[in-house]
Amino acid sequence: MTVRFIQIDSITLREIHLSLKEPFRISSGVTHTRKILLLEFKTVDGVVEWSECVAGEEPNYSPETIDTAWLAIREWVVPRVLGKQFRDPGEVRPILEHDFRGHNMAKAAVEMGIWALAARASGVPLSKLIGGVREEIEVGISLGIQATPQLLAEKVKRSLDRGYRKVKMKVEPGKDIEFVRVVREAIGPEAHLMVDANNAYAEGDFKTLQELDWFNLMMIEQPLAWDDLVAHAKLQKLLKTPLCLDESITGVDRAGDMIELKSGRIINIKPGRVGGFSSSIAIHDLCAAHGIPVWCGGMLESGIGRSYNVALASLPNFILPGDISPSERYWEQDIVVPEWTMSREGKINVPNDKPGIGVEVDRDRIENLTVRSETLRTAR
Ligand code: OSB
Ligand code: MG
């Protein structure tokens, strides 16, 4: 099918609640049940596709929440795209950025949905549409803060046995050096281990952070304040372990600043955090040009959000395993068919034989899980 343009007729927002198998604790908060904002798009030609807004329940990771995103999508994002004719999904980002600051996750949910609609309408997989080159991606797991180092070490060992190619453990002051030491002892010196602090440290903690250099970590993710590239540059100078930035990188300009200031040597790209796929691809390309490895982070997505991460991680410079675990790591039952599965070798297949996001959505299940919905459509 040749598609001349994508024109959206309606977008339905839904909030569903999905309980995690176990609570996920990071330094800035704990999640028991994900409140997930789903978007269902319909084009004037009857093509349907889904996307997910990754904003959290509370503003502890980014300033956005599911409620601010709902408001932003309804009031400012959707009116800019509804009824417009897009010849290329790359046209969406400038329209959403013009005199419209922030709200990256709200923008991303719509921008990425249009990428997937374009893929679905043309009968091509999303990964191919954005230039993906992989048939499978390497998978890591992100483990929340645990009560004791021993409990954590058990979980890390089990994850490596299951095939995960990288284990990320969350740390915070008081649950850092001893936890890393016990884990490292349990898994041996070479196993792929990293830590993520979600901004929990400050300049007074540099001594503690320097001790982490002893444990052969792949990287230390976002130890300092989310908006402080200068402090990260000071810290990186003192460490041999690479810093990886997550919260700090809200777009390609911040990625450029990181490179210029030497605030970090690796970037965790989450397409929601940076405003969508065009922005993610720009960061990916900039990093590739500077020899900076990237990997795809996660936001405890349902199977719908996960499909976008899988497609993104198929780009060539995603050379480290992502926080893209299979459905069973998070949920008793996912909302997509088939669910996302991981091989014994710690890989997820990129669904390059299917159009659009590459999975079908379990509509009945979503209906049952929905706590509110709203349809925005072109005036007729
Ligand atoms: O910092 O990477 C993070 C989840 C919610 C908010 C922030 C982060 C995370 C994760 C989870 O680490 C990764 C996943 O989706 O498995
Ligand atoms: Mg992180």
GROMACS .gro file of C-alpha atoms and ligand atoms in nm:
model
  397
    1MET     CA    1   0.000   0.000   0.000
    2THR     CA    2   0.131   0.345  -0.080
    3VAL     CA    3   0.030   0.600   0.174
    4ARG     CA    4   0.028   0.960   0.063
    5PHE     CA    5  -0.020   1.106   0.407
    6ILE     CA    6  -0.130   1.036   0.761
    7GLN     CA    7  -0.434   1.228   0.878
    8ILE     CA    8  -0.563   1.159   1.228
    9ASP     CA    9  -0.937   1.153   1.277
   10SER     CA   10  -0.948   1.072   1.648
   11ILE     CA   11  -0.733   0.998   1.950
   12THR     CA   12  -0.878   0.819   2.253
   13LEU     CA   13  -0.702   0.860   2.586
   14ARG     CA   14  -0.742   0.591   2.850
   15GLU     CA   15  -0.607   0.543   3.196
   16ILE     CA   16  -0.557   0.182   3.298
   17HIS     CA   17  -0.421   0.047   3.625
   18LEU     CA   18  -0.182  -0.246   3.614
   19SER     CA   19  -0.027  -0.395   3.930
   20LEU     CA   20   0.342  -0.477   3.925
   21LYS     CA   21   0.433  -0.830   4.038
   22GLU     CA   22   0.643  -0.665   4.306
   23PRO     CA   23   0.687  -0.301   4.414
   24PHE     CA   24   0.966  -0.110   4.238
   25ARG     CA   25   1.166   0.114   4.471
   26ILE     CA   26   1.409   0.379   4.351
   27SER     CA   27   1.576   0.653   4.557
   28SER     CA   28   1.300   0.902   4.469
   29GLY     CA   29   0.991   0.687   4.528
   30VAL     CA   30   0.817   0.351   4.510
   31THR     CA   31   0.564   0.216   4.258
   32HIS     CA   32   0.315  -0.062   4.339
   33THR     CA   33   0.063  -0.016   4.060
   34ARG     CA   34   0.133   0.158   3.732
   35LYS     CA   35  -0.126   0.410   3.622
   36ILE     CA   36  -0.078   0.394   3.248
   37LEU     CA   37  -0.202   0.644   2.992
   38LEU     CA   38  -0.275   0.476   2.658
   39LEU     CA   39  -0.356   0.651   2.332
   40GLU     CA   40  -0.553   0.491   2.052
   41PHE     CA   41  -0.520   0.665   1.716
   42LYS     CA   42  -0.753   0.636   1.416
   43THR     CA   43  -0.673   0.786   1.080
   44VAL     CA   44  -0.932   0.909   0.833
   45ASP     CA   45  -0.849   0.595   0.631
   46GLY     CA   46  -0.940   0.372   0.926
   47VAL     CA   47  -0.586   0.274   1.027
   48VAL     CA   48  -0.559   0.211   1.403
   49GLU     CA   49  -0.249   0.217   1.623
   50TRP     CA   50  -0.170   0.257   1.994
   51SER     CA   51   0.089   0.440   2.197
   52GLU     CA   52   0.170   0.486   2.565
   53CYS     CA   53   0.255   0.796   2.765
   54VAL     CA   54   0.529   0.700   3.011
   55ALA     CA   55   0.469   0.976   3.268
   56GLY     CA   56   0.462   0.846   3.624
   57GLU     CA   57   0.205   0.862   3.899
   58GLU     CA   58   0.402   1.134   4.079
   59PRO     CA   59   0.656   1.397   3.966
   60ASN     CA   60   0.954   1.220   4.129
   61TYR     CA   61   1.130   1.119   3.807
   62SER     CA   62   1.037   1.410   3.582
   63PRO     CA   63   0.808   1.710   3.635
   64GLU     CA   64   0.534   1.532   3.439
   65THR     CA   65   0.272   1.296   3.575
   66ILE     CA   66  -0.002   1.101   3.406
   67ASP     CA   67  -0.245   1.381   3.502
   68THR     CA   68  -0.036   1.669   3.369
   69ALA     CA   69   0.022   1.467   3.053
   70TRP     CA   70  -0.350   1.407   3.006
   71LEU     CA   71  -0.414   1.781   3.034
   72ALA     CA   72  -0.125   1.873   2.801
   73ILE     CA   73  -0.225   1.615   2.541
   74ARG     CA   74  -0.587   1.729   2.537
   75GLU     CA   75  -0.528   2.104   2.553
   76TRP     CA   76  -0.210   2.163   2.354
   77VAL     CA   77  -0.067   1.855   2.181
   78VAL     CA   78  -0.363   1.698   2.007
   79PRO     CA   79  -0.503   2.028   1.869
   80ARG     CA   80  -0.173   2.073   1.684
   81VAL     CA   81  -0.195   1.740   1.499
   82LEU     CA   82  -0.564   1.655   1.462
   83GLY     CA   83  -0.683   1.681   1.102
   84LYS     CA   84  -0.336   1.779   0.972
   85GLN     CA   85  -0.182   1.588   0.684
   86PHE     CA   86   0.164   1.449   0.758
   87ARG     CA   87   0.371   1.319   0.469
   88ASP     CA   88   0.648   1.214   0.704
   89PRO     CA   89   0.638   1.156   1.082
   90GLY     CA   90   0.949   1.376   1.104
   91GLU     CA   91   0.718   1.674   1.043
   92VAL     CA   92   0.549   1.630   1.381
   93ARG     CA   93   0.826   1.729   1.619
   94PRO     CA   94   0.878   2.088   1.492
   95ILE     CA   95   0.503   2.145   1.511
   96LEU     CA   96   0.497   2.030   1.873
   97GLU     CA   97   0.810   2.225   1.971
   98HIS     CA   98   0.713   2.564   1.830
   99ASP     CA   99   0.643   2.797   2.127
  100PHE     CA  100   0.558   2.498   2.345
  101ARG     CA  101   0.802   2.430   2.628
  102GLY     CA  102   0.843   2.105   2.811
  103HIS     CA  103   0.577   1.834   2.847
  104ASN     CA  104   0.810   1.594   2.666
  105MET     CA  105   0.627   1.278   2.767
  106ALA     CA  106   0.293   1.418   2.654
  107LYS     CA  107   0.443   1.522   2.321
  108ALA     CA  108   0.625   1.190   2.281
  109ALA     CA  109   0.308   0.984   2.323
  110VAL     CA  110   0.154   1.159   2.024
  111GLU     CA  111   0.467   1.196   1.811
  112MET     CA  112   0.561   0.829   1.853
  113GLY     CA  113   0.204   0.722   1.782
  114ILE     CA  114   0.225   0.900   1.449
  115TRP     CA  115   0.551   0.720   1.365
  116ALA     CA  116   0.377   0.390   1.435
  117LEU     CA  117   0.065   0.490   1.244
  118ALA     CA  118   0.283   0.568   0.943
  119ALA     CA  119   0.448   0.227   0.977
  120ARG     CA  120   0.116   0.046   1.021
  121ALA     CA  121  -0.043   0.231   0.727
  122SER     CA  122   0.249   0.143   0.497
  123GLY     CA  123   0.265  -0.217   0.615
  124VAL     CA  124   0.620  -0.186   0.747
  125PRO     CA  125   0.757  -0.258   1.095
  126LEU     CA  126   0.824   0.047   1.311
  127SER     CA  127   1.189  -0.052   1.356
  128LYS     CA  128   1.247  -0.050   0.980
  129LEU     CA  129   1.072   0.284   0.934
  130ILE     CA  130   1.315   0.453   1.175
  131GLY     CA  131   1.625   0.284   1.032
  132GLY     CA  132   1.663  -0.007   1.273
  133VAL     CA  133   1.925  -0.266   1.180
  134ARG     CA  134   1.883  -0.539   1.442
  135GLU     CA  135   1.675  -0.857   1.438
  136GLU     CA  136   1.708  -0.895   1.815
  137ILE     CA  137   1.809  -0.671   2.101
  138GLU     CA  138   2.008  -0.741   2.416
  139VAL     CA  139   1.814  -0.724   2.738
  140GLY     CA  140   1.904  -0.601   3.084
  141ILE     CA  141   1.706  -0.586   3.408
  142SER     CA  142   1.665  -0.296   3.646
  143LEU     CA  143   1.626  -0.411   4.008
  144GLY     CA  144   1.472  -0.183   4.269
  145ILE     CA  145   1.622  -0.109   4.610
  146GLN     CA  146   1.593  -0.415   4.837
  147ALA     CA  147   1.579  -0.447   5.216
  148THR     CA  148   1.918  -0.618   5.251
  149PRO     CA  149   2.227  -0.673   5.036
  150GLN     CA  150   2.172  -1.051   5.060
  151LEU     CA  151   1.819  -1.028   4.919
  152LEU     CA  152   1.947  -0.813   4.635
  153ALA     CA  153   2.240  -1.046   4.562
  154GLU     CA  154   1.994  -1.339   4.531
  155LYS     CA  155   1.786  -1.144   4.279
  156VAL     CA  156   2.091  -1.038   4.080
  157LYS     CA  157   2.218  -1.396   4.062
  158ARG     CA  158   1.879  -1.525   3.953
  159SER     CA  159   1.861  -1.257   3.682
  160LEU     CA  160   2.201  -1.351   3.541
  161ASP     CA  161   2.103  -1.721   3.547
  162ARG     CA  162   1.785  -1.635   3.358
  163GLY     CA  163   1.999  -1.485   3.081
  164TYR     CA  164   1.985  -1.109   3.140
  165ARG     CA  165   2.291  -0.947   2.983
  166LYS     CA  166   2.317  -0.659   3.226
  167VAL     CA  167   2.192  -0.601   3.578
  168LYS     CA  168   2.125  -0.252   3.702
  169MET     CA  169   2.080  -0.209   4.075
  170LYS     CA  170   1.924   0.100   4.225
  171VAL     CA  171   2.127   0.270   4.498
  172GLU     CA  172   2.081   0.554   4.745
  173PRO     CA  173   2.288   0.693   5.033
  174GLY     CA  174   2.326   0.418   5.295
  175LYS     CA  175   2.230   0.148   5.047
  176ASP     CA  176   2.526   0.171   4.817
  177ILE     CA  177   2.882   0.053   4.887
  178GLU     CA  178   2.790  -0.244   5.108
  179PHE     CA  179   2.513  -0.352   4.868
  180VAL     CA  180   2.743  -0.331   4.567
  181ARG     CA  181   3.019  -0.516   4.754
  182VAL     CA  182   2.793  -0.808   4.849
  183VAL     CA  183   2.645  -0.830   4.499
  184ARG     CA  184   2.985  -0.814   4.331
  185GLU     CA  185   3.116  -1.090   4.558
  186ALA     CA  186   2.816  -1.308   4.474
  187ILE     CA  187   2.842  -1.277   4.094
  188GLY     CA  188   3.215  -1.250   4.032
  189PRO     CA  189   3.429  -0.962   3.906
  190GLU     CA  190   3.328  -0.966   3.539
  191ALA     CA  191   2.947  -0.999   3.543
  192HIS     CA  192   2.778  -0.699   3.380
  193LEU     CA  193   2.669  -0.481   3.671
  194MET     CA  194   2.582  -0.112   3.699
  195VAL     CA  195   2.412   0.119   3.947
  196ASP     CA  196   2.146   0.391   3.911
  197ALA     CA  197   2.102   0.656   4.183
  198ASN     CA  198   1.818   0.865   4.036
  199ASN     CA  199   1.975   1.192   4.160
  200ALA     CA  200   2.022   1.079   4.522
  201TYR     CA  201   2.372   1.223   4.577
  202ALA     CA  202   2.529   1.569   4.603
  203GLU     CA  203   2.880   1.714   4.591
  204GLY     CA  204   2.931   1.623   4.960
  205ASP     CA  205   2.902   1.255   4.860
  206PHE     CA  206   3.187   1.245   4.608
  207LYS     CA  207   3.404   1.036   4.844
  208THR     CA  208   3.139   0.763   4.859
  209LEU     CA  209   3.087   0.772   4.485
  210GLN     CA  210   3.463   0.741   4.428
  211GLU     CA  211   3.457   0.415   4.626
  212LEU     CA  212   3.233   0.272   4.355
  213ASP     CA  213   3.536   0.277   4.125
  214TRP     CA  214   3.657  -0.039   4.302
  215PHE     CA  215   3.376  -0.261   4.177
  216ASN     CA  216   3.426  -0.274   3.799
  217LEU     CA  217   3.082  -0.127   3.727
  218MET     CA  218   2.982  -0.076   3.364
  219MET     CA  219   2.861   0.271   3.458
  220ILE     CA  220   2.703   0.485   3.729
  221GLU     CA  221   2.369   0.628   3.616
  222GLN     CA  222   2.252   0.977   3.713
  223PRO     CA  223   2.409   1.007   4.060
  224LEU     CA  224   2.351   1.385   4.093
  225ALA     CA  225   2.073   1.638   4.043
  226TRP     CA  226   1.865   1.597   3.728
  227ASP     CA  227   1.945   1.946   3.597
  228ASP     CA  228   2.310   1.970   3.698
  229LEU     CA  229   2.550   1.891   3.414
  230VAL     CA  230   2.831   2.090   3.576
  231ALA     CA  231   2.833   1.882   3.895
  232HIS     CA  232   2.833   1.562   3.688
  233ALA     CA  233   3.135   1.694   3.496
  234LYS     CA  234   3.318   1.756   3.824
  235LEU     CA  235   3.240   1.405   3.940
  236GLN     CA  236   3.330   1.238   3.610
  237LYS     CA  237   3.679   1.393   3.638
  238LEU     CA  238   3.732   1.207   3.967
  239LEU     CA  239   3.610   0.867   3.843
  240LYS     CA  240   3.737   0.604   3.606
  241THR     CA  241   3.389   0.446   3.590
  242PRO     CA  242   3.180   0.612   3.315
  243LEU     CA  243   2.883   0.821   3.421
  244CYS     CA  244   2.562   0.759   3.227
  245LEU     CA  245   2.302   1.033   3.221
  246ASP     CA  246   1.927   0.966   3.228
  247GLU     CA  247   1.713   1.244   3.386
  248SER     CA  248   1.957   1.517   3.271
  249ILE     CA  249   1.916   1.447   2.901
  250THR     CA  250   1.584   1.599   2.799
  251GLY     CA  251   1.678   1.658   2.436
  252VAL     CA  252   1.957   1.670   2.182
  253ASP     CA  253   2.082   2.007   2.314
  254ARG     CA  254   2.145   1.862   2.659
  255ALA     CA  255   2.320   1.565   2.498
  256GLY     CA  256   2.547   1.813   2.318
  257ASP     CA  257   2.612   1.992   2.649
  258MET     CA  258   2.701   1.662   2.816
  259ILE     CA  259   2.956   1.589   2.545
  260GLU     CA  260   3.102   1.940   2.555
  261LEU     CA  261   3.122   1.956   2.936
  262LYS     CA  262   3.227   1.589   2.971
  263SER     CA  263   2.946   1.535   3.221
  264GLY     CA  264   2.915   1.170   3.123
  265ARG     CA  265   3.031   0.911   2.870
  266ILE     CA  266   2.711   0.715   2.805
  267ILE     CA  267   2.345   0.813   2.754
  268ASN     CA  268   2.033   0.624   2.854
  269ILE     CA  269   1.774   0.726   2.592
  270LYS     CA  270   1.410   0.703   2.693
  271PRO     CA  271   1.199   0.827   2.405
  272GLY     CA  272   0.931   0.965   2.638
  273ARG     CA  273   1.179   1.171   2.839
  274VAL     CA  274   1.326   1.338   2.529
  275GLY     CA  275   0.997   1.414   2.351
  276GLY     CA  276   0.968   1.125   2.107
  277PHE     CA  277   1.140   0.939   1.826
  278SER     CA  278   1.273   1.232   1.619
  279SER     CA  279   1.450   1.362   1.927
  280SER     CA  280   1.573   1.012   2.024
  281ILE     CA  281   1.714   0.958   1.676
  282ALA     CA  282   1.888   1.298   1.685
  283ILE     CA  283   2.051   1.208   2.019
  284HIS     CA  284   2.142   0.864   1.886
  285ASP     CA  285   2.308   1.017   1.578
  286LEU     CA  286   2.493   1.285   1.774
  287CYS     CA  287   2.627   1.025   2.017
  288ALA     CA  288   2.729   0.794   1.733
  289ALA     CA  289   2.927   1.080   1.576
  290HIS     CA  290   3.110   1.135   1.908
  291GLY     CA  291   3.173   0.771   1.997
  292ILE     CA  292   2.927   0.786   2.288
  293PRO     CA  293   2.740   0.455   2.339
  294VAL     CA  294   2.367   0.472   2.408
  295TRP     CA  295   2.114   0.224   2.543
  296CYS     CA  296   1.738   0.229   2.580
  297GLY     CA  297   1.599   0.291   2.927
  298GLY     CA  298   1.260   0.187   3.058
  299MET     CA  299   0.970   0.340   3.248
  300LEU     CA  300   0.795   0.019   3.359
  301GLU     CA  301   0.598   0.028   3.035
  302SER     CA  302   0.314  -0.200   2.937
  303GLY     CA  303   0.363  -0.408   2.624
  304ILE     CA  304   0.255  -0.111   2.413
  305GLY     CA  305   0.525   0.129   2.535
  306ARG     CA  306   0.772  -0.160   2.528
  307SER     CA  307   0.722  -0.208   2.153
  308TYR     CA  308   0.851   0.144   2.090
  309ASN     CA  309   1.157   0.080   2.305
  310VAL     CA  310   1.229  -0.243   2.117
  311ALA     CA  311   1.205  -0.062   1.782
  312LEU     CA  312   1.428   0.222   1.901
  313ALA     CA  313   1.690  -0.017   2.043
  314SER     CA  314   1.727  -0.171   1.697
  315LEU     CA  315   1.918   0.140   1.580
  316PRO     CA  316   2.292   0.080   1.529
  317ASN     CA  317   2.439   0.285   1.817
  318PHE     CA  318   2.226   0.113   2.083
  319ILE     CA  319   2.526  -0.101   2.168
  320LEU     CA  320   2.458  -0.172   2.536
  321PRO     CA  321   2.172  -0.389   2.672
  322GLY     CA  322   1.861  -0.184   2.751
  323ASP     CA  323   1.621  -0.181   3.046
  324ILE     CA  324   1.374  -0.359   2.819
  325SER     CA  325   1.275  -0.668   3.013
  326PRO     CA  326   1.012  -0.918   2.895
  327SER     CA  327   0.644  -0.877   3.000
  328GLU     CA  328   0.668  -1.147   3.269
  329ARG     CA  329   0.924  -0.942   3.465
  330TYR     CA  330   0.657  -0.681   3.538
  331TRP     CA  331   0.304  -0.821   3.499
  332GLU     CA  332   0.094  -1.131   3.567
  333GLN     CA  333  -0.055  -1.060   3.226
  334ASP     CA  334   0.039  -0.794   2.971
  335ILE     CA  335  -0.206  -0.608   2.748
  336VAL     CA  336  -0.051  -0.715   2.416
  337VAL     CA  337  -0.053  -1.035   2.212
  338PRO     CA  338   0.193  -1.191   2.193
  339GLU     CA  339   0.355  -1.079   2.516
  340TRP     CA  340   0.721  -0.970   2.500
  341THR     CA  341   0.944  -1.270   2.570
  342MET     CA  342   1.316  -1.310   2.626
  343SER     CA  343   1.532  -1.601   2.509
  344ARG     CA  344   1.768  -1.795   2.738
  345GLU     CA  345   2.044  -1.584   2.580
  346GLY     CA  346   1.884  -1.264   2.707
  347LYS     CA  347   1.747  -1.137   2.377
  348ILE     CA  348   1.414  -1.003   2.258
  349ASN     CA  349   1.316  -1.048   1.895
  350VAL     CA  350   1.244  -0.732   1.698
  351PRO     CA  351   0.910  -0.810   1.527
  352ASN     CA  352   1.035  -0.723   1.182
  353ASP     CA  353   0.777  -0.949   1.017
  354LYS     CA  354   0.485  -0.739   1.144
  355PRO     CA  355   0.365  -0.389   1.058
  356GLY     CA  356   0.346  -0.099   1.304
  357ILE     CA  357   0.433  -0.168   1.668
  358GLY     CA  358   0.450  -0.540   1.590
  359VAL     CA  359   0.205  -0.666   1.854
  360GLU     CA  360  -0.172  -0.667   1.875
  361VAL     CA  361  -0.352  -0.498   2.158
  362ASP     CA  362  -0.582  -0.696   2.389
  363ARG     CA  363  -0.878  -0.463   2.363
  364ASP     CA  364  -1.112  -0.653   2.599
  365ARG     CA  365  -0.852  -0.661   2.870
  366ILE     CA  366  -0.781  -0.291   2.826
  367GLU     CA  367  -1.154  -0.219   2.843
  368ASN     CA  368  -1.169  -0.405   3.175
  369LEU     CA  369  -0.871  -0.219   3.318
  370THR     CA  370  -0.987   0.128   3.209
  371VAL     CA  371  -1.070   0.378   3.484
  372ARG     CA  372  -1.133   0.679   3.259
  373SER     CA  373  -1.131   0.761   2.891
  374GLU     CA  374  -1.183   1.055   2.660
  375THR     CA  375  -1.199   1.077   2.282
  376LEU     CA  376  -1.067   1.380   2.098
  377ARG     CA  377  -1.179   1.409   1.738
  378THR     CA  378  -1.182   1.641   1.442
  379ALA     CA  379  -1.480   1.874   1.446
  380ARG     CA  380  -1.731   1.770   1.183
  381OSB     O1  381   1.579   0.560   3.635
  381OSB     O2  382   1.577   0.420   3.479
  381OSB     C1  383   1.519   0.474   3.572
  381OSB     C2  384   1.175   0.316   3.621
  381OSB     C3  385   1.100   0.426   3.651
  381OSB     C4  386   1.161   0.549   3.658
  381OSB     C5  387   1.298   0.560   3.636
  381OSB     C6  388   1.375   0.449   3.605
  381OSB     C7  389   1.312   0.324   3.599
  381OSB     C8  390   1.383   0.200   3.575
  381OSB     C9  391   1.298   0.085   3.527
  381OSB     O3  392   1.499   0.182   3.598
  381OSB    C10  393   1.343   0.022   3.401
  381OSB    C11  394   1.238  -0.072   3.348
  381OSB     O4  395   1.141  -0.024   3.286
  381OSB     O5  396   1.253  -0.192   3.367
  382MG      MG  397   1.767   0.590   3.546
   0.00000   0.00000   0.00000
